[in-house]
XYZ file of C-alpha atoms in Angstrom:
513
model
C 0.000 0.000 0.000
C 2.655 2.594 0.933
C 3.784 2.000 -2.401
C 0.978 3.560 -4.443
C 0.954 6.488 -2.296
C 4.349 7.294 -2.071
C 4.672 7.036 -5.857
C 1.977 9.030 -5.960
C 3.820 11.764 -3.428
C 6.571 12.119 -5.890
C 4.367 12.139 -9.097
C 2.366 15.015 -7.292
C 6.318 16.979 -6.631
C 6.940 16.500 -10.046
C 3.912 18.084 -11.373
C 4.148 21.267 -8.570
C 7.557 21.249 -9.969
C 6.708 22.080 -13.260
C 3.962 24.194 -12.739
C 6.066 26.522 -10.709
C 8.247 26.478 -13.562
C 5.330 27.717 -15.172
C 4.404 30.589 -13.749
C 8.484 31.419 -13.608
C 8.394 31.332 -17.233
C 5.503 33.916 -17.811
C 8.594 36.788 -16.246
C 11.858 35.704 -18.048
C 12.582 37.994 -20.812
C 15.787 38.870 -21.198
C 19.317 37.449 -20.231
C 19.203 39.120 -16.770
C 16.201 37.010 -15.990
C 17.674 33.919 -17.050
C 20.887 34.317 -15.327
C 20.128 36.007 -12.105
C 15.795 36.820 -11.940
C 16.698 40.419 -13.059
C 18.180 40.531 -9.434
C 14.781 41.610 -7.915
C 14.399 38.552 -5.351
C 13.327 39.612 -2.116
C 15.747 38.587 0.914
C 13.226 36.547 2.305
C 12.225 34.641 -0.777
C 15.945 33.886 -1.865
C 16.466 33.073 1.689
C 13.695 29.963 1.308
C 15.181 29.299 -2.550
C 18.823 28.735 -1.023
C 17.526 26.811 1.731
C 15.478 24.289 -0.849
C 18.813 24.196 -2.858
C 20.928 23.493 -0.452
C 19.045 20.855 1.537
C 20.195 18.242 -1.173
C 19.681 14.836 -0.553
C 22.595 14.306 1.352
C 21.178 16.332 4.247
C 17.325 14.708 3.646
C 18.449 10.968 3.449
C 22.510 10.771 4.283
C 22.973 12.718 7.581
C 19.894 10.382 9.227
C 21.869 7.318 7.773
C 25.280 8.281 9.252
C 23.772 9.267 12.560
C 22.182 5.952 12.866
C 25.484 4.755 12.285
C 27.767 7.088 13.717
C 26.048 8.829 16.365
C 27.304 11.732 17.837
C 30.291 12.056 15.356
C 28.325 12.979 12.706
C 26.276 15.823 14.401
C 29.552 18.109 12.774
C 27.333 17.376 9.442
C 24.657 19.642 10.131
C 26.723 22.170 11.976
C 29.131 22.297 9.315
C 26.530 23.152 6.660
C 24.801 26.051 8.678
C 28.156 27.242 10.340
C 29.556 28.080 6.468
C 26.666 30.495 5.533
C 27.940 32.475 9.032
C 31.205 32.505 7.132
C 29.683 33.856 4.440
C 27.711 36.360 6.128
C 30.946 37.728 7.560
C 33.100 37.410 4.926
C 31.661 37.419 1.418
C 27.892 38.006 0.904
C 27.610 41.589 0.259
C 30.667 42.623 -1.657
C 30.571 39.562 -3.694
C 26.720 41.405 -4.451
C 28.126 44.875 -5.431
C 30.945 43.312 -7.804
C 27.812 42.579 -10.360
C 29.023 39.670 -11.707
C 26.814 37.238 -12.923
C 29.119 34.057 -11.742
C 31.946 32.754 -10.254
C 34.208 33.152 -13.074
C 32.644 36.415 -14.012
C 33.805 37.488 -10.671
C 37.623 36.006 -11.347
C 38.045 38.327 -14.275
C 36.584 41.506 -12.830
C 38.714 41.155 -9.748
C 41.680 40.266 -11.430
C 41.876 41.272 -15.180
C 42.532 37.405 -16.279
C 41.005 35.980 -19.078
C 43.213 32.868 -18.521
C 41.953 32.422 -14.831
C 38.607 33.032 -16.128
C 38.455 30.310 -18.102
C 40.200 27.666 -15.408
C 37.556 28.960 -13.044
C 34.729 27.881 -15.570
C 36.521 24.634 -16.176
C 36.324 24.110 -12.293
C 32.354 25.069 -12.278
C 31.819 22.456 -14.350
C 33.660 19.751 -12.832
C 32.284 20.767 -9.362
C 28.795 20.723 -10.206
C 28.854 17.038 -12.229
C 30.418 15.858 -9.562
C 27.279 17.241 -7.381
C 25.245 16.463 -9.792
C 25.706 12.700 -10.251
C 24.806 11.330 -7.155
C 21.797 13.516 -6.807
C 20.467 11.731 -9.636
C 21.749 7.849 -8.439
C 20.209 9.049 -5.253
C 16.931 9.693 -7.488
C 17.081 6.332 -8.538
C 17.656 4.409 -5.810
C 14.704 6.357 -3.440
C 11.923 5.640 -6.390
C 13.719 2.123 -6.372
C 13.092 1.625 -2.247
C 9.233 2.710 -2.378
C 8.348 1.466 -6.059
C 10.866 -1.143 -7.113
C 11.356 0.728 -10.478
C 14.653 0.090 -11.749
C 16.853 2.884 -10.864
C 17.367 4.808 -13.930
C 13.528 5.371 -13.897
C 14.657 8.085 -11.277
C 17.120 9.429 -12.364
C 15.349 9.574 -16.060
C 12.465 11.886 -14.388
C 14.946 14.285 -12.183
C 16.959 14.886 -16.043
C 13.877 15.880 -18.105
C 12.237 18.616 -14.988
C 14.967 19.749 -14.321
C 16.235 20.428 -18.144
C 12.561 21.402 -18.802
C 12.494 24.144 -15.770
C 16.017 25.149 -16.754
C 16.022 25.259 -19.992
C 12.720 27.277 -20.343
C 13.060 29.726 -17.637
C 16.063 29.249 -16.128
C 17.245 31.377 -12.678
C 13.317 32.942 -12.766
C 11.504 29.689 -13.094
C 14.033 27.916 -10.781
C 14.074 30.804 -7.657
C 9.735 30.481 -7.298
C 10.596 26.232 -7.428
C 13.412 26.313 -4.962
C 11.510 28.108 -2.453
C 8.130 26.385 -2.570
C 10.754 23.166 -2.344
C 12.404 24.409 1.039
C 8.922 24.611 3.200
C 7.859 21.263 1.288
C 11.378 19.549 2.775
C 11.061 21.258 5.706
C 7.177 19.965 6.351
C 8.324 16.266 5.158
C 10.522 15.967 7.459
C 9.379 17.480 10.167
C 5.680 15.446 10.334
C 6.936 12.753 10.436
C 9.751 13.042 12.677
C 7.515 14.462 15.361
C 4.514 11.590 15.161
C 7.685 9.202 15.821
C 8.999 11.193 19.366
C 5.214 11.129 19.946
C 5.260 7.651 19.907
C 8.397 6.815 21.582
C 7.996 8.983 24.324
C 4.220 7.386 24.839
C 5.309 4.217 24.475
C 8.114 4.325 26.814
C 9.922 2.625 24.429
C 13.983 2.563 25.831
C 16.598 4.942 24.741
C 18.998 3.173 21.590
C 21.569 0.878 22.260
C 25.255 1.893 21.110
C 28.531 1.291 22.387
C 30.579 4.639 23.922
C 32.143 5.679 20.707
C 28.221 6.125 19.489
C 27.469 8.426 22.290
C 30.560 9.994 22.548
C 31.970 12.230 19.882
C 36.033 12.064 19.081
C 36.901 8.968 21.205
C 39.600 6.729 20.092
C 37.157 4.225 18.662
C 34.974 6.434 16.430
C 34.188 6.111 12.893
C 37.228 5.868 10.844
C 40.900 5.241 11.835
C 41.484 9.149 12.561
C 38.102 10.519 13.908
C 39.711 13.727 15.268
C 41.251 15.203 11.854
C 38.297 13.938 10.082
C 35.717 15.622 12.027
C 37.851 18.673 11.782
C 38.668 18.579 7.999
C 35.319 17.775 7.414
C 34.126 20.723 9.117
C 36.423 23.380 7.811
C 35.780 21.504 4.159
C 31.558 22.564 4.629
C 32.239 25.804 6.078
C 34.846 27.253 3.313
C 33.354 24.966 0.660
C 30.079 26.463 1.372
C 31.491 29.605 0.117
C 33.063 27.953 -2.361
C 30.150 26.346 -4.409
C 28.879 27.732 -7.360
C 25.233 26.967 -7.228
C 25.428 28.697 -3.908
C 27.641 31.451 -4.609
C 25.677 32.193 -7.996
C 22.248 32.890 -5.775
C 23.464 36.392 -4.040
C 24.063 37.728 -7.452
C 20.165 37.658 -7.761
C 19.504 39.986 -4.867
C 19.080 43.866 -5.463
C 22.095 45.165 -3.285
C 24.410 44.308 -0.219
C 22.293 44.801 1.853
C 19.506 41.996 0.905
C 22.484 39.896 0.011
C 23.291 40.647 4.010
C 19.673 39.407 5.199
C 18.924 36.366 2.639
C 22.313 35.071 4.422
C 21.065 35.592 8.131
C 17.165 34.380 7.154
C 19.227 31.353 5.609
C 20.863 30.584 8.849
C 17.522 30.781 10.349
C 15.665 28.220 8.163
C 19.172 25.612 7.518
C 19.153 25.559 11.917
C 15.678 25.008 12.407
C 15.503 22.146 9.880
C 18.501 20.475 10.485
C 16.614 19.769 14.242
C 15.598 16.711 12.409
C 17.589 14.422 10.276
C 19.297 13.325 13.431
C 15.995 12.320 14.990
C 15.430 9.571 12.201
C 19.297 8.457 12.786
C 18.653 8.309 16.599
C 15.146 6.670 16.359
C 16.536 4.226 13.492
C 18.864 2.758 16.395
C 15.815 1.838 18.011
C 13.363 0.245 16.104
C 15.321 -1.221 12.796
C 16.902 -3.985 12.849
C 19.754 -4.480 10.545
C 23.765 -3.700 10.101
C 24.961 -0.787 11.663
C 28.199 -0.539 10.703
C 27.827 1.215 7.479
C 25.435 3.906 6.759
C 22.146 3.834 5.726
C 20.259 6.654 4.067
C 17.039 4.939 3.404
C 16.354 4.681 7.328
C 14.452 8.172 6.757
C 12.251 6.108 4.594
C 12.233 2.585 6.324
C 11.091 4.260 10.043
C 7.594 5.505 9.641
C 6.218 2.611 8.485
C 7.781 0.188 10.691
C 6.585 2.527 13.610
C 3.644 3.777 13.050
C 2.447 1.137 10.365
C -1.052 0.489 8.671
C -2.279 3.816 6.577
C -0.723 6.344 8.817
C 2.687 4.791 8.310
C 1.736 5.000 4.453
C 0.978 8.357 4.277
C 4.113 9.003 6.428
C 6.380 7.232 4.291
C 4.740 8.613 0.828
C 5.555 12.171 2.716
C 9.221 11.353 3.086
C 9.637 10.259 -0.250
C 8.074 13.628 -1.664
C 10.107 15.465 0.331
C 13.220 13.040 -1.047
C 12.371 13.911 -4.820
C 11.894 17.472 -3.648
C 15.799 17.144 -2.736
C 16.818 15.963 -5.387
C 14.671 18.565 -8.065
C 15.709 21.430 -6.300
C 19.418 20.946 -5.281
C 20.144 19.626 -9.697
C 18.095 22.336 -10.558
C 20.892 24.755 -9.149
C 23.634 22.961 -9.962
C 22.397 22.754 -13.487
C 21.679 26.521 -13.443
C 25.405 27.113 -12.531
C 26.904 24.807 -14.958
C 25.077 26.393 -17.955
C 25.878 29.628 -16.989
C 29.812 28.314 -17.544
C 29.531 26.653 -20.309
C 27.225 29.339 -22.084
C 29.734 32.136 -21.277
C 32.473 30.918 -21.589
C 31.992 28.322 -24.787
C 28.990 27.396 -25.897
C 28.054 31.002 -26.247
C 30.969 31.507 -28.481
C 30.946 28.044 -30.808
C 27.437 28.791 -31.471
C 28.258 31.900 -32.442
C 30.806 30.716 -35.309
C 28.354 28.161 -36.212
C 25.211 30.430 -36.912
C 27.261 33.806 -38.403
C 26.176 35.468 -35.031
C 22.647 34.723 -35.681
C 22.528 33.064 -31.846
C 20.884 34.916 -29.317
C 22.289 34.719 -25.742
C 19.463 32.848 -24.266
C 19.697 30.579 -27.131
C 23.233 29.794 -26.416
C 21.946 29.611 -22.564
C 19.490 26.879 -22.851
C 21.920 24.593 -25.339
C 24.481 24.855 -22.080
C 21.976 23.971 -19.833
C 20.514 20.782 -21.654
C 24.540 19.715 -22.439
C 24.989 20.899 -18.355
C 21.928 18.612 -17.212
C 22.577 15.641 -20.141
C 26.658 14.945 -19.039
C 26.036 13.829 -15.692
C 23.017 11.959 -16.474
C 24.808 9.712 -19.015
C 27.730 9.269 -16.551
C 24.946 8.072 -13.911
C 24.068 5.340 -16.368
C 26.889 3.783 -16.697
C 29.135 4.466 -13.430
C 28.869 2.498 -10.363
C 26.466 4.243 -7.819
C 28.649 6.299 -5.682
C 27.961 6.887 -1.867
C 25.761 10.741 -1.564
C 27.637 11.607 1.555
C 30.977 10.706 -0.415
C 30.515 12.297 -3.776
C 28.973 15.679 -1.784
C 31.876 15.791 0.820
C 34.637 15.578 -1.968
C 32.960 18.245 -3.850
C 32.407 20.468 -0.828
C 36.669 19.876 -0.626
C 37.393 21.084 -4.336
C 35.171 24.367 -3.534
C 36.551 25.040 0.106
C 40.468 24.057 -1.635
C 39.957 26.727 -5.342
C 36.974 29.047 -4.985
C 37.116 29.745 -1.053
C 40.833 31.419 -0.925
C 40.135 32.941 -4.252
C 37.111 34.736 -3.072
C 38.425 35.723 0.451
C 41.675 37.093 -0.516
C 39.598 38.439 -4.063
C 37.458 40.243 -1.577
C 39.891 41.275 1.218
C 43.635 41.559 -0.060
C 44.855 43.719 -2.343
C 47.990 42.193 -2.860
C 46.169 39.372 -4.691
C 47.438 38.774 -7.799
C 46.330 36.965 -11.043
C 49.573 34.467 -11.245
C 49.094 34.075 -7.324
C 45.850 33.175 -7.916
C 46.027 31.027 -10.524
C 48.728 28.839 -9.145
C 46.592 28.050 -6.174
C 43.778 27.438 -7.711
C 45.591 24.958 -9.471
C 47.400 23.242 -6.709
C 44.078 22.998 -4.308
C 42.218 21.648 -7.602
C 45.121 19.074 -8.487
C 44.650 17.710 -4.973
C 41.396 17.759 -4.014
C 40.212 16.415 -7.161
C 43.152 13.744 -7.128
C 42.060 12.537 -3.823
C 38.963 12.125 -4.715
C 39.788 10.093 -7.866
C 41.773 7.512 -5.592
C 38.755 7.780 -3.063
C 36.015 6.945 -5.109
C 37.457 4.676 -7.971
C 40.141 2.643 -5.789
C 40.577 1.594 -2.301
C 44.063 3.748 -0.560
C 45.985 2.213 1.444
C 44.775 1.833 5.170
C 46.011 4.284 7.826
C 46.789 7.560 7.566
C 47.155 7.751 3.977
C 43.415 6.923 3.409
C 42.488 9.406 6.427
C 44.239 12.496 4.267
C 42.724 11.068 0.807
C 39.084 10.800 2.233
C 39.505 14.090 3.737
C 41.512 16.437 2.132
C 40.294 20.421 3.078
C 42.568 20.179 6.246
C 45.873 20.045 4.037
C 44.786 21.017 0.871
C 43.375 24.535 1.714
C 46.401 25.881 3.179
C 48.585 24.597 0.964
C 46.814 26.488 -1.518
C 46.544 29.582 0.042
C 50.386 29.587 0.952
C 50.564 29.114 -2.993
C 48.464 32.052 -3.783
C 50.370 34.246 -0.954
C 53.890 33.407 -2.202
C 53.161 33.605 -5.362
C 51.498 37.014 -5.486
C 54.395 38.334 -3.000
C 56.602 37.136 -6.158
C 54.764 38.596 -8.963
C 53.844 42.056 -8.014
C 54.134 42.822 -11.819
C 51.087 40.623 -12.817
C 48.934 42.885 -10.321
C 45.396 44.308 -11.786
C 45.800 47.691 -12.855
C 42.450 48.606 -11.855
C 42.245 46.692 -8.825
C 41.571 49.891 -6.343
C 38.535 51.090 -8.312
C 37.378 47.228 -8.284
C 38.209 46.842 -4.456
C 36.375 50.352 -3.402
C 33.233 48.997 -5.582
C 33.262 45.438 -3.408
C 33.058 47.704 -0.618
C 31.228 50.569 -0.932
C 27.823 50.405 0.203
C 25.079 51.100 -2.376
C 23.723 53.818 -0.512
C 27.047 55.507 -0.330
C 27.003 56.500 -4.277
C 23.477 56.555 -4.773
C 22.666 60.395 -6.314
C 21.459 62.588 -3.906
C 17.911 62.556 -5.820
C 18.367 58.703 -5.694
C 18.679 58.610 -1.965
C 15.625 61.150 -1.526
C 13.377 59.007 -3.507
C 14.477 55.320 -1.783
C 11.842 53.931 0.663
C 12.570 54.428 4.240
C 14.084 50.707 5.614
């Protein structure tokens, strides 16, 4: 029975899906709209659209699965995730906002005059977000798989075509209403459920979970892993800088009106990314107690396995078929962005220009956009086919270590040091990309050696992110030659505040607040 329902549940996301695609679609116009919503979105609504981004699978299903296996060890998850947005409250949100770039390597060039660095910055988009991108859609696949039993390309089949049709047709307009609809949706999913099952322990009496002390205890010698200390801190500092770092994130504050909403979407953020990661651990905690099973490894589909073993009959049904909405939600919203930042890459800095050539400049730019999207939606989606499936928590952690290694010193020392040159910058970009990415080639395709060597592999922001931003330091200190020339007319735009060189007739007419 829970079946049919919860098939039903996802069917019923699909369609909301593309109906809010819809309505986006009635305001894009122009380029601005299909890059950044003509950078009118209200801090509040971008606030709930970064939230339903963000909350990718990996935080729905994978942070209840390595809870139930990891216990308190894997509570640095959620406060990782939240803790990075404070970073880039503090650090980032509002100048990145006044430079007026449209993305990440938009914002390379302006800062510092490199078309060369531009272009390894779009390269690095690109490989970031397939990399995000491809277990969101074997995660697709294997969630329809657990409630229907449809094989799991079926899944990741229906994620492709929404996503390229929402994308493609309205892109950053169509996908801003989606994403924040998507965030409350999550949010409800997962709370519902969460609280009938305390309900029901607590009135039951039923005893606390059963777990040995390096369950309950976070850090002790026999945690999770060989190293549990450096991995919970790498980890960490890997989702706090690579927060900053990722471009589907990053790409969202260009769509606000000034600093200063950039400023608020970031604290309302904080606010809605606390409040719902409350939950995921309650599944992990609860999954200790009434599934039976392994335990060693972790197991994302506990989310979906609890409510019907608990409550059973047709409340567990509609529980479960509420889960698995919110699942598909997950995975819709978070490949929507990623897919939205990947085009905007490839559009700019190819596509845009071979289709050009090709048509005698007959192209228009949101031509050239929606060709990068379906080739930014269609790569990973073949690759899903025929790769094995790789673990969510994995695949999103490596990816969160590429951003936090490249994009977070470039965008930190972009923002805050003038010394920062474009040689400096390029050489550590290089050497965090070279190993970040080359750990997580041995990680995922081969087994390292035990010990520490696999420790450093599986985790590699700890060493790789200072080593890269001693690279970009030294190498700027030695090439004070390859400096921007306009660099203090770029810096004193990053930094003045909007108000600041508004006309005086400007400022008379703004609304108060």
């Amino acid at each position: 029975m829970s079946a049919p329902l919860s098939v039903a549940a996802i069917l019923l996301v699909c369609a909301t899906t593309l109906a809010l695609g819809a309505v986006g679609l009635r305001f894009a116009r122009g380029t601005s709209d299909f890059y950044v919503a003509g950078r009118t979105v209200s801090p509040w609504r971008n606030a709930s659209a970064i939230g339903g981004e963000y909350i990718s699978a990996a935080s729905f299903l994978g942070v209840a699965g390595l809870v139930h296996s990891g216990g308190v060890d894997m509570l640095w998850l959620p406060v990782g995730y939240t803790v990075g947005y404070l970073v880039l409250l503090a650090l980032v949100a509002a100048p990145l906002r006044r430079s007026g770039a449209y993305t990440l390597p938009d914002f390379a060039e302006l800062r510092l005059e490199s078309r060369v660095l531009r272009r390894g910055c779009a390269l690095l988009v690109v490989g970031i977000g397939w990399l995000y991108l491809l277990p969101q859609m074997q995660g697709a696949g294997l969630a329809l798989s657990q409630v229907s039993g449809a094989p799991a390309w079926v899944g990741a089949t229906v994620v492709t075509v929404i996503v390229a049709l929402n994308v493609i047709a309205g892109g950053m307009r169509s996908i801003t209403l989606v994403q924040a609809v998507q965030y409350w949706l999550k949010l409800t999913a997962i709370t519902v459920p969460a609280c009938v099952l305390l309900t029901i322990w607590v009135r039951d009496g039923t005893p606390a979970p059963e777990g040995s002390r390096s369950w309950w205890e976070p850090l002790v010698a026999s945690g999770p892993g060989e190293h549990p200390t450096y991995t919970a801190y790498a980890t960490i500092l890997a989702l706090c800088l690579g927060t900053m770092g990722l471009p589907h994130i990053v790409v969202r504050f260009y769509t606000n009106p000034d600093g200063v909403a950039a400023r608020r979407t970031t604290v309302a953020v904080l606010v809605l990314l606390s409040f719902f990661y409350l939950f995921p651990p309650v599944y992990g905690v609860l999954g200790r107690v009434y599934l039976d099973g392994p335990v060693e490894t972790a197991r994302p589909s506990v989310v979906l396995e609890l409510p019907a073993q608990v409550v059973g009959g047709p409340g567990g049904d509609l529980l479960t078929a509420l889960v698995a909405g919110g699942a598909f939600a997950a995975f819709l919203s978070t490949a929507s962005g990623l897919t939205m930042s990947v085009a905007g890459a490839l559009d700019q800095d190819v596509v845009r220009r071979a289709l050009g050539r090709l048509t005698g400049g007959d192209a228009s730019p949101v031509q050239s956009f929606r060709l990068s999207a379906a080739i930014g939606v269609l790569a990973p989606f073949g690759a899903s086919l025929v790769l094995d499936t790789v673990a969510l928590s994995t695949a999103v952690g490596h990816a969160f270590a590429i951003a936090a290694a490249t994009f977070a010193p470039l965008l930190i020392l972009g923002v805050w040091w003038r010394g920062l040159t474009a040689a400096g910058a390029a050489a550590g970009i290089t050497v965090g990309a070279v190993t970040t990415i080359g750990a997580a080639t041995i990680s995922l395709l081969g087994a390292p050696a035990p010990g520490w060597t696999a420790t450093l592999l599986g985790a590699p922001a700890a060493w790789a992110t200072p080593l890269a931003v001693t690279v970009i330091l030294g190498v700027s200190w030695l090439t004070p030659r390859t400096l921007p020339p306009h660099r203090d007319r770029t810096l004193a735009r990053l930094h003045t505040p909007e108000a600041a060189i508004r006309s005086p007739r400007q400022t008379a007419r703004s609304p108060r607040g």
